[in-house]
Tab-separated table of C-alpha atoms in Angstrom:
chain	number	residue	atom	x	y	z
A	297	UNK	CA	24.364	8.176	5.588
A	298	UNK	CA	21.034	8.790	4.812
A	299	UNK	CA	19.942	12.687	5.606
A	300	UNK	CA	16.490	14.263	5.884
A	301	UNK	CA	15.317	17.633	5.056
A	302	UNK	CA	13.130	18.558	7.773
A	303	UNK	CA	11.890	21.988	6.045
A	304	UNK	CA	10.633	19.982	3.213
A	305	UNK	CA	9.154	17.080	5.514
A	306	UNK	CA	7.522	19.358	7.553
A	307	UNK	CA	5.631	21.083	4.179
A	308	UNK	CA	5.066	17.588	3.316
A	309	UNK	CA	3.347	16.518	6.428
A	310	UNK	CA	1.187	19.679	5.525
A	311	UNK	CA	0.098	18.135	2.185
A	312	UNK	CA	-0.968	14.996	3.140
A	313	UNK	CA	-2.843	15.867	6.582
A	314	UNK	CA	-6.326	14.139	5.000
A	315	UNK	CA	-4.333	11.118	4.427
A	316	UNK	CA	-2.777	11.159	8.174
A	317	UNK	CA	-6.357	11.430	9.434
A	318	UNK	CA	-7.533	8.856	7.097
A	319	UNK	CA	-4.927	6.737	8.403
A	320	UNK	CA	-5.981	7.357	12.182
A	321	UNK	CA	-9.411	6.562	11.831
A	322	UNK	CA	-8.685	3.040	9.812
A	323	UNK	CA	-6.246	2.227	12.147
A	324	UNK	CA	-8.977	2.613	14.907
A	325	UNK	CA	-11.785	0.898	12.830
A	326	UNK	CA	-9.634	-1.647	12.040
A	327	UNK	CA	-8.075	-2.936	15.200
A	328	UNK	CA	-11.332	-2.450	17.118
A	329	UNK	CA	-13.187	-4.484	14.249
A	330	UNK	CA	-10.596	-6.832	14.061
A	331	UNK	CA	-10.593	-8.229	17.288
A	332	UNK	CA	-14.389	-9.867	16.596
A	333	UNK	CA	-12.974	-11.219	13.186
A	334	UNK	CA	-10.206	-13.019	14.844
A	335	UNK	CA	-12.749	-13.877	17.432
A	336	UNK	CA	-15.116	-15.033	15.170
A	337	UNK	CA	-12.272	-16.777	12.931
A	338	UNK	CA	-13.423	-15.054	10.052
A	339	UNK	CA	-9.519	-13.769	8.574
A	340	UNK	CA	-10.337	-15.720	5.494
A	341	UNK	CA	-13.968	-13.260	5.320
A	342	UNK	CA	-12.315	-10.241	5.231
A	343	UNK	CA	-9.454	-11.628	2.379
A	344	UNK	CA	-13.108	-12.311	0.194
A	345	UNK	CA	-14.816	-9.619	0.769
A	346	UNK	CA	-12.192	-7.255	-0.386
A	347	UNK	CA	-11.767	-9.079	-3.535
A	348	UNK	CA	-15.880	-8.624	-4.304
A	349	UNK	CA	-14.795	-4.811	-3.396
A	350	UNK	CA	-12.137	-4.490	-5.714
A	351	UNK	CA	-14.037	-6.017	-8.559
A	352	UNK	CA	-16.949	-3.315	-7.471
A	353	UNK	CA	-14.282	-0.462	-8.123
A	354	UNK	CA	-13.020	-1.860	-10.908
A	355	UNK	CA	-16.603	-1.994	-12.315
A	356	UNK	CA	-17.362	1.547	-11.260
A	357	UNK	CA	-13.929	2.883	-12.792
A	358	UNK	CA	-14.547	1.440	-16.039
A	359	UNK	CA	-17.983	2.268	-16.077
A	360	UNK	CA	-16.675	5.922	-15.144
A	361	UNK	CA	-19.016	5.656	-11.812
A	362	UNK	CA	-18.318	6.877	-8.143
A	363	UNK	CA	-15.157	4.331	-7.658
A	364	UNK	CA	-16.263	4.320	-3.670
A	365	UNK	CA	-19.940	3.196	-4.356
A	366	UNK	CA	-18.775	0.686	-6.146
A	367	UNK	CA	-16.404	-0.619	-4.064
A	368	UNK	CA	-19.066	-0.623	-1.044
A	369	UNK	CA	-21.685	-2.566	-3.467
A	370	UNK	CA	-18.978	-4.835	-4.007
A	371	UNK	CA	-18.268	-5.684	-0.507
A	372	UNK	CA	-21.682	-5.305	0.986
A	373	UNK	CA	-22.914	-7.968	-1.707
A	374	UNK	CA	-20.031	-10.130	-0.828
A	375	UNK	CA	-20.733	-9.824	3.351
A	376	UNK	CA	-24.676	-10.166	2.369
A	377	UNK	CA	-24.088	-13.637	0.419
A	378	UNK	CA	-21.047	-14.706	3.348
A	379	UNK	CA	-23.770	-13.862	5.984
A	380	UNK	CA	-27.096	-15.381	4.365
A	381	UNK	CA	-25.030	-18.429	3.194
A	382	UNK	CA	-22.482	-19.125	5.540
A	383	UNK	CA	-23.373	-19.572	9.132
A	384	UNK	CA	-21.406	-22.663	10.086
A	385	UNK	CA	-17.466	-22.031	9.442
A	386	UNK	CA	-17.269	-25.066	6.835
A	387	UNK	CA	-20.047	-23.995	4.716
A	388	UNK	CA	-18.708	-19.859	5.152
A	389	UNK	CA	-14.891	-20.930	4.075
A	390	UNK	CA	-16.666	-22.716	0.722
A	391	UNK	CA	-18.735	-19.471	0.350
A	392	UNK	CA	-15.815	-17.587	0.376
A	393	UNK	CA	-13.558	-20.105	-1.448
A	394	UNK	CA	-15.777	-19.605	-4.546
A	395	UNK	CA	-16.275	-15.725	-3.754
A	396	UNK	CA	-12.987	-14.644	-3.727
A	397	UNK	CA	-11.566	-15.872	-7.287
A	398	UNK	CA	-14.628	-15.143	-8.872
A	399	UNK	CA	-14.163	-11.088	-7.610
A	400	UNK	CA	-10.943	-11.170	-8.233
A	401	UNK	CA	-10.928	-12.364	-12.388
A	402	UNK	CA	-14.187	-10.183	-12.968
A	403	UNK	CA	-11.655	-7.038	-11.061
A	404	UNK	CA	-9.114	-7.768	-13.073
A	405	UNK	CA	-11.218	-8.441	-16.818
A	406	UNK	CA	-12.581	-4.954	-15.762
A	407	UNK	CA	-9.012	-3.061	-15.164
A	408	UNK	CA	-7.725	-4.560	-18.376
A	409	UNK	CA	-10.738	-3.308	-20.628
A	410	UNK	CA	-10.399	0.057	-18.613
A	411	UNK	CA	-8.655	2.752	-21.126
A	412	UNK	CA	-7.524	5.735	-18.787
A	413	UNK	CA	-4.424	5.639	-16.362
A	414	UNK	CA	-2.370	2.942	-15.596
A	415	UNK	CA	-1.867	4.487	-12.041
A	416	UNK	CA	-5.949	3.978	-11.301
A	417	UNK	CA	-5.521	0.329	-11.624
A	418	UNK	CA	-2.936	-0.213	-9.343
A	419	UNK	CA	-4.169	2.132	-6.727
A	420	UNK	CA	-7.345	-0.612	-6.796
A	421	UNK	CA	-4.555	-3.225	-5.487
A	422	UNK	CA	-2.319	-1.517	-3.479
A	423	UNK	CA	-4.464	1.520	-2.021
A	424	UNK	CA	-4.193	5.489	-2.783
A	425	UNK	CA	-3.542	6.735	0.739
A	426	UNK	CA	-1.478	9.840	-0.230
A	427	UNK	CA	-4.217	11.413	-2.431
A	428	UNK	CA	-7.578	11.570	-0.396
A	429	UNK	CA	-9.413	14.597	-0.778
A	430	UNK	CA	-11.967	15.939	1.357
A	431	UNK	CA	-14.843	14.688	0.440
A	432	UNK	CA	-13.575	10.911	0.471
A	433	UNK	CA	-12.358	11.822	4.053
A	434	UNK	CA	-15.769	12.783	4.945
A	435	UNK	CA	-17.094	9.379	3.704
A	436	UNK	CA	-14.765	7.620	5.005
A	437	UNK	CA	-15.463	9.165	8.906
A	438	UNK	CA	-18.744	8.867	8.288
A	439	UNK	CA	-18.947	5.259	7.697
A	440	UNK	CA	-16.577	4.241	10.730
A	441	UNK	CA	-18.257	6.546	12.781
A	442	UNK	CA	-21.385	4.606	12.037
A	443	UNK	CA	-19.836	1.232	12.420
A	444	UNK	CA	-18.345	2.291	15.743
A	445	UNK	CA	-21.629	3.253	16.682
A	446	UNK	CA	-23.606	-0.125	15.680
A	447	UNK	CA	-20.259	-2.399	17.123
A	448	UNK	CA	-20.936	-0.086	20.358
A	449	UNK	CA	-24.658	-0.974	20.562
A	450	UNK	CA	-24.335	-4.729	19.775
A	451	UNK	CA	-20.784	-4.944	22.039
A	452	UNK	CA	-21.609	-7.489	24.599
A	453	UNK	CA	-24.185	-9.625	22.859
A	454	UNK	CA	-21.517	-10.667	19.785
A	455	UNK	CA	-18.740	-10.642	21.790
A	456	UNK	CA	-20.512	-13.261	23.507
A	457	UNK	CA	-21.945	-14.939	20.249
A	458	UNK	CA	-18.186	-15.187	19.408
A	459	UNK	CA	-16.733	-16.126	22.328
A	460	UNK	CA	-19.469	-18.952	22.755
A	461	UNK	CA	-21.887	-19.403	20.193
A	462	UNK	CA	-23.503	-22.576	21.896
A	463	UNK	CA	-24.050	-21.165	25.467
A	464	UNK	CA	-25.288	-17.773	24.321
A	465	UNK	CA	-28.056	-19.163	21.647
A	466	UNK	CA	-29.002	-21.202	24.910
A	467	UNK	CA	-29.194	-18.073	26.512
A	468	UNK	CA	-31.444	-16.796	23.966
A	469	UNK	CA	-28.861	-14.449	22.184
A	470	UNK	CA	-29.989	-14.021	18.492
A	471	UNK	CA	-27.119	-15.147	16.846
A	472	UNK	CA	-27.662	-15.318	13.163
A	473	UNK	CA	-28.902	-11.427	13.153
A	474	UNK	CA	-26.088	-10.649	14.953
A	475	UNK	CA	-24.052	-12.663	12.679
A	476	UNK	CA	-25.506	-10.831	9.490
A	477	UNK	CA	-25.123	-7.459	11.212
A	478	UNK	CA	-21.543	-8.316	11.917
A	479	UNK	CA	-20.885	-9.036	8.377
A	480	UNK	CA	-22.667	-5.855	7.164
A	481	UNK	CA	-20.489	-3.696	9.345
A	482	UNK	CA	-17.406	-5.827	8.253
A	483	UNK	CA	-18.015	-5.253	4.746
A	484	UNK	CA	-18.264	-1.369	5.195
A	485	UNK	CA	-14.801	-1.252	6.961
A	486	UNK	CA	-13.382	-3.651	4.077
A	487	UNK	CA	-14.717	-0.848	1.920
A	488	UNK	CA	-13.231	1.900	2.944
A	489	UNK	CA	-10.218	0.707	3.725
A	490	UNK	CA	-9.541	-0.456	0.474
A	491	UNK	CA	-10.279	2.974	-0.728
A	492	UNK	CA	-7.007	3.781	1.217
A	493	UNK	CA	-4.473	0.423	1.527
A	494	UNK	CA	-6.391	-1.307	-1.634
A	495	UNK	CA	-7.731	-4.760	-1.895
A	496	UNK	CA	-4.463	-6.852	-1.395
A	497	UNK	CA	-3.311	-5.024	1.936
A	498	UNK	CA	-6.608	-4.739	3.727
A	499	UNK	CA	-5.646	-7.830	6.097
A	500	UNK	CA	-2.640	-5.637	7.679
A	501	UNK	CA	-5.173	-3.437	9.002
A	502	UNK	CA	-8.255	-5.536	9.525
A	503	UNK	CA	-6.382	-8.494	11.047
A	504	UNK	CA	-2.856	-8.159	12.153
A	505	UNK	CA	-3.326	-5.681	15.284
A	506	UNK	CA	-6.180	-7.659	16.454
A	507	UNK	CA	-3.800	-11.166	16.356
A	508	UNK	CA	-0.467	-9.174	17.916
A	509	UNK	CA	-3.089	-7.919	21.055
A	510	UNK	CA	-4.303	-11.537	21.306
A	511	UNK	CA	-0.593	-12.833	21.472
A	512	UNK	CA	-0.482	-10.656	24.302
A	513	UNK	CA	-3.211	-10.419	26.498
A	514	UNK	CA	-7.069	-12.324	26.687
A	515	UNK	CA	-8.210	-9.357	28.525
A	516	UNK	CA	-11.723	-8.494	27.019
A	517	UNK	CA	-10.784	-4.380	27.870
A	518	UNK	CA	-6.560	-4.591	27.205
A	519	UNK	CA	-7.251	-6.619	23.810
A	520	UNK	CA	-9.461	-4.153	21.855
A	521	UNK	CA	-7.488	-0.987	23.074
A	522	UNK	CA	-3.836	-2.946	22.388
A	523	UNK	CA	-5.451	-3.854	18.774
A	524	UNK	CA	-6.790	-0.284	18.209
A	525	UNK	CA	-3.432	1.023	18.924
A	526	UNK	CA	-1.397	-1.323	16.994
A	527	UNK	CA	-3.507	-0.733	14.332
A	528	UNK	CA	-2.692	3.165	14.686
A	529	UNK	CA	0.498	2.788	15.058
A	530	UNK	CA	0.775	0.692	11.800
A	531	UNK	CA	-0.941	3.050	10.013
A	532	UNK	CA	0.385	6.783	10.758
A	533	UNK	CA	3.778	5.327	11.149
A	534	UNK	CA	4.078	3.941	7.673
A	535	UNK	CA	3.088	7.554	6.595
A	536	UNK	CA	5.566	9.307	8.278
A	537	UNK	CA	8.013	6.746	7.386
A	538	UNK	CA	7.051	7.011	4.052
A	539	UNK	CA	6.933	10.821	3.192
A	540	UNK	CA	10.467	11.123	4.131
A	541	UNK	CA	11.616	8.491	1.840
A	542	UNK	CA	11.090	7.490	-1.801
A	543	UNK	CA	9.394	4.134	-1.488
A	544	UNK	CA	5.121	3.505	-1.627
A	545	UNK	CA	3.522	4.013	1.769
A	546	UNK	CA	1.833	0.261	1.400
A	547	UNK	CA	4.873	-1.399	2.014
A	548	UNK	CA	5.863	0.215	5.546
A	549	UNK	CA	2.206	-0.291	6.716
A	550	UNK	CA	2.462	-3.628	6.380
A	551	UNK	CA	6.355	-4.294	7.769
A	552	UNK	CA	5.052	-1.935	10.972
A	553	UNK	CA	2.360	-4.167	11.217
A	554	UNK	CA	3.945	-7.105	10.835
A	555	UNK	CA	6.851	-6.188	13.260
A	556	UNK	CA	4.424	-5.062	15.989
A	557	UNK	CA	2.937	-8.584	15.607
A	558	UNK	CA	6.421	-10.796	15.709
A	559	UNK	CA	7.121	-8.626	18.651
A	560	UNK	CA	4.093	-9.689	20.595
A	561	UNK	CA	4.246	-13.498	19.661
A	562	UNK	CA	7.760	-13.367	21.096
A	563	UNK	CA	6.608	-12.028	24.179
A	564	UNK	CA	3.533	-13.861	24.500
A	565	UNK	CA	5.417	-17.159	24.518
A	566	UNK	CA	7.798	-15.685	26.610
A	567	UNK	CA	4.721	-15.022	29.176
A	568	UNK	CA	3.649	-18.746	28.424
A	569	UNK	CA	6.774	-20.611	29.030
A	570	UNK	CA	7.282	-18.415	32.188
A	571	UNK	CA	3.921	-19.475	33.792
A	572	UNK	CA	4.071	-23.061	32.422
A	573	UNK	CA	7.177	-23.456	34.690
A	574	UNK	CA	4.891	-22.864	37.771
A	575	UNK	CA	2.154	-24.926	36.775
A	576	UNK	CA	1.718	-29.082	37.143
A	577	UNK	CA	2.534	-31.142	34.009
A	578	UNK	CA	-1.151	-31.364	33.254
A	579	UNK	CA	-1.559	-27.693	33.862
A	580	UNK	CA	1.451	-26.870	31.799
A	581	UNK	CA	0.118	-28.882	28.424
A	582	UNK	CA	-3.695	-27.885	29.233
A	583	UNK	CA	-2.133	-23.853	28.841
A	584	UNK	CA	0.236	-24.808	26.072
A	585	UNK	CA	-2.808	-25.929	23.737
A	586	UNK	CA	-4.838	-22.717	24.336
């Protein structure tokens, strides 16, 4: 039977507050950014733009620069060239395509001609959550603060470029700005969340909330809040999982996430095959393929 010390996992919870906070506010930032990269079908985006931000930290480590400023040049250049170069889906998945191996053998030549700790180059993969310090906390609110702010601002405008790109350039909506804003933002919250999860995790935040609330509900209020708190709960739950066990705090991020996610498919086609037994046979197979 497995037995905790609550004396020591209370003094533990005291040593790794930053990360707890950290944790909160990319949980946040992530579900709420999430929902207009599943909207905009951009999952693939987000997987190459945090290998262009792992090969900037790589860079910067062996370089012995700021490891964060390198990591955001790294993803900002990769959402620059995926917004300048990729504005229909087919053309932005071959952008991407050639992107993401390319930043992920230049991270990995630069890791194996860096000299120092072992421990640095694995925290570029699988994230360093337990040992953020102050001043990457600040930097890290800072920047979702400000891409809150800008995804407040530009709300309704891209979530109706994503909803329905056709009707709302008809309607005059400017949708390649919007599109290269978008990607801007996108590439700051890749960047500091790899900071924290690393480069191969960032989908569990970025992604996975926002696709369990969309299982769930199509409500354009209920989807972003669901996804901001799945995305919280994923996050501070695999560190308090974590700090009372012996295992990294990457792996129950993900299974949280991942759970929260089966859980909501299961009850979203639950809700589907319940109202498809009301509905007409053409209703039923029109609801079935949305």
């Amino acid at each position: 039977m497995i037995t905790v010390d609550w004396e020591t996992y209370v003094q533990l919870l005291a040593l790794v507050q930053n990360s707890i906070i950290a944790a909160a506010v990319l949980g946040i930032l992530g579900g709420l950014i999430g929902v207009f990269v599943m909207q905009r079908d951009m999952a693939f985006a987000v997987h190459g733009i945090s290998e262009l931000s792992f090969a900037g930290a790589a860079a910067a480590l062996l370089l012995g620069l700021n490891v964060v400023a390198g990591s955001l040049v790294g993803s900002l250049a990769a959402a620059a060239l995926i917004g300048l170069l990729g504005a229909r889906a087919r053309d932005r998945n071959s952008i991407i395509g050639v992107l993401m191996p390319f930043g992920l053998g230049l991270g990995i030549l630069f890791l194996a001609l860096y000299p120092g700790r072992s421990g640095n180059k694995f925290g570029l993969l699988t994230g360093q959550i337990i040992s953020v310090d102050i001043p990457q906390l600040g930097l890290l609110i800072t920047i979702s603060v400000l891409v809150l702010l800008v995804l407040i601002v530009v709300w309704r405008p891209l979530t109706f470029d994503s909803l329905d790109p056709e009707v709302a350039h008809a309607r005059g909506v400017p949708g390649r700005p919007l599109s290269f804003i978008f990607m801007v933002l996108l590439g700051l919250a890749v960047a500091v969340s790899v900071q924290v999860i690393g480069a191969l995790l960032v989908l569990a935040l970025l992604v996975t909330p926002a696709a369990a609330a969309l299982r769930v509900s199509s409500s354009p209020v209920l989807v972003p809040v669901l996804s901001m708190v799945f995305g919280f709960v994923s996050a501070v739950g695999g560190i308090l999982l974590a700090i009372g066990g012996s295992l990294p705090i990457s792996p129950y991020i993900t299974t949280i996430s991942f759970a929260i996610y089966v859980v909501c498919r299961i009850v979203g086609s639950r809700r589907l095959s319940a109202t498809s037994r009301h509905l007409s046979a053409p209703s039923r197979r029109t609801l079935e393929a949305t």
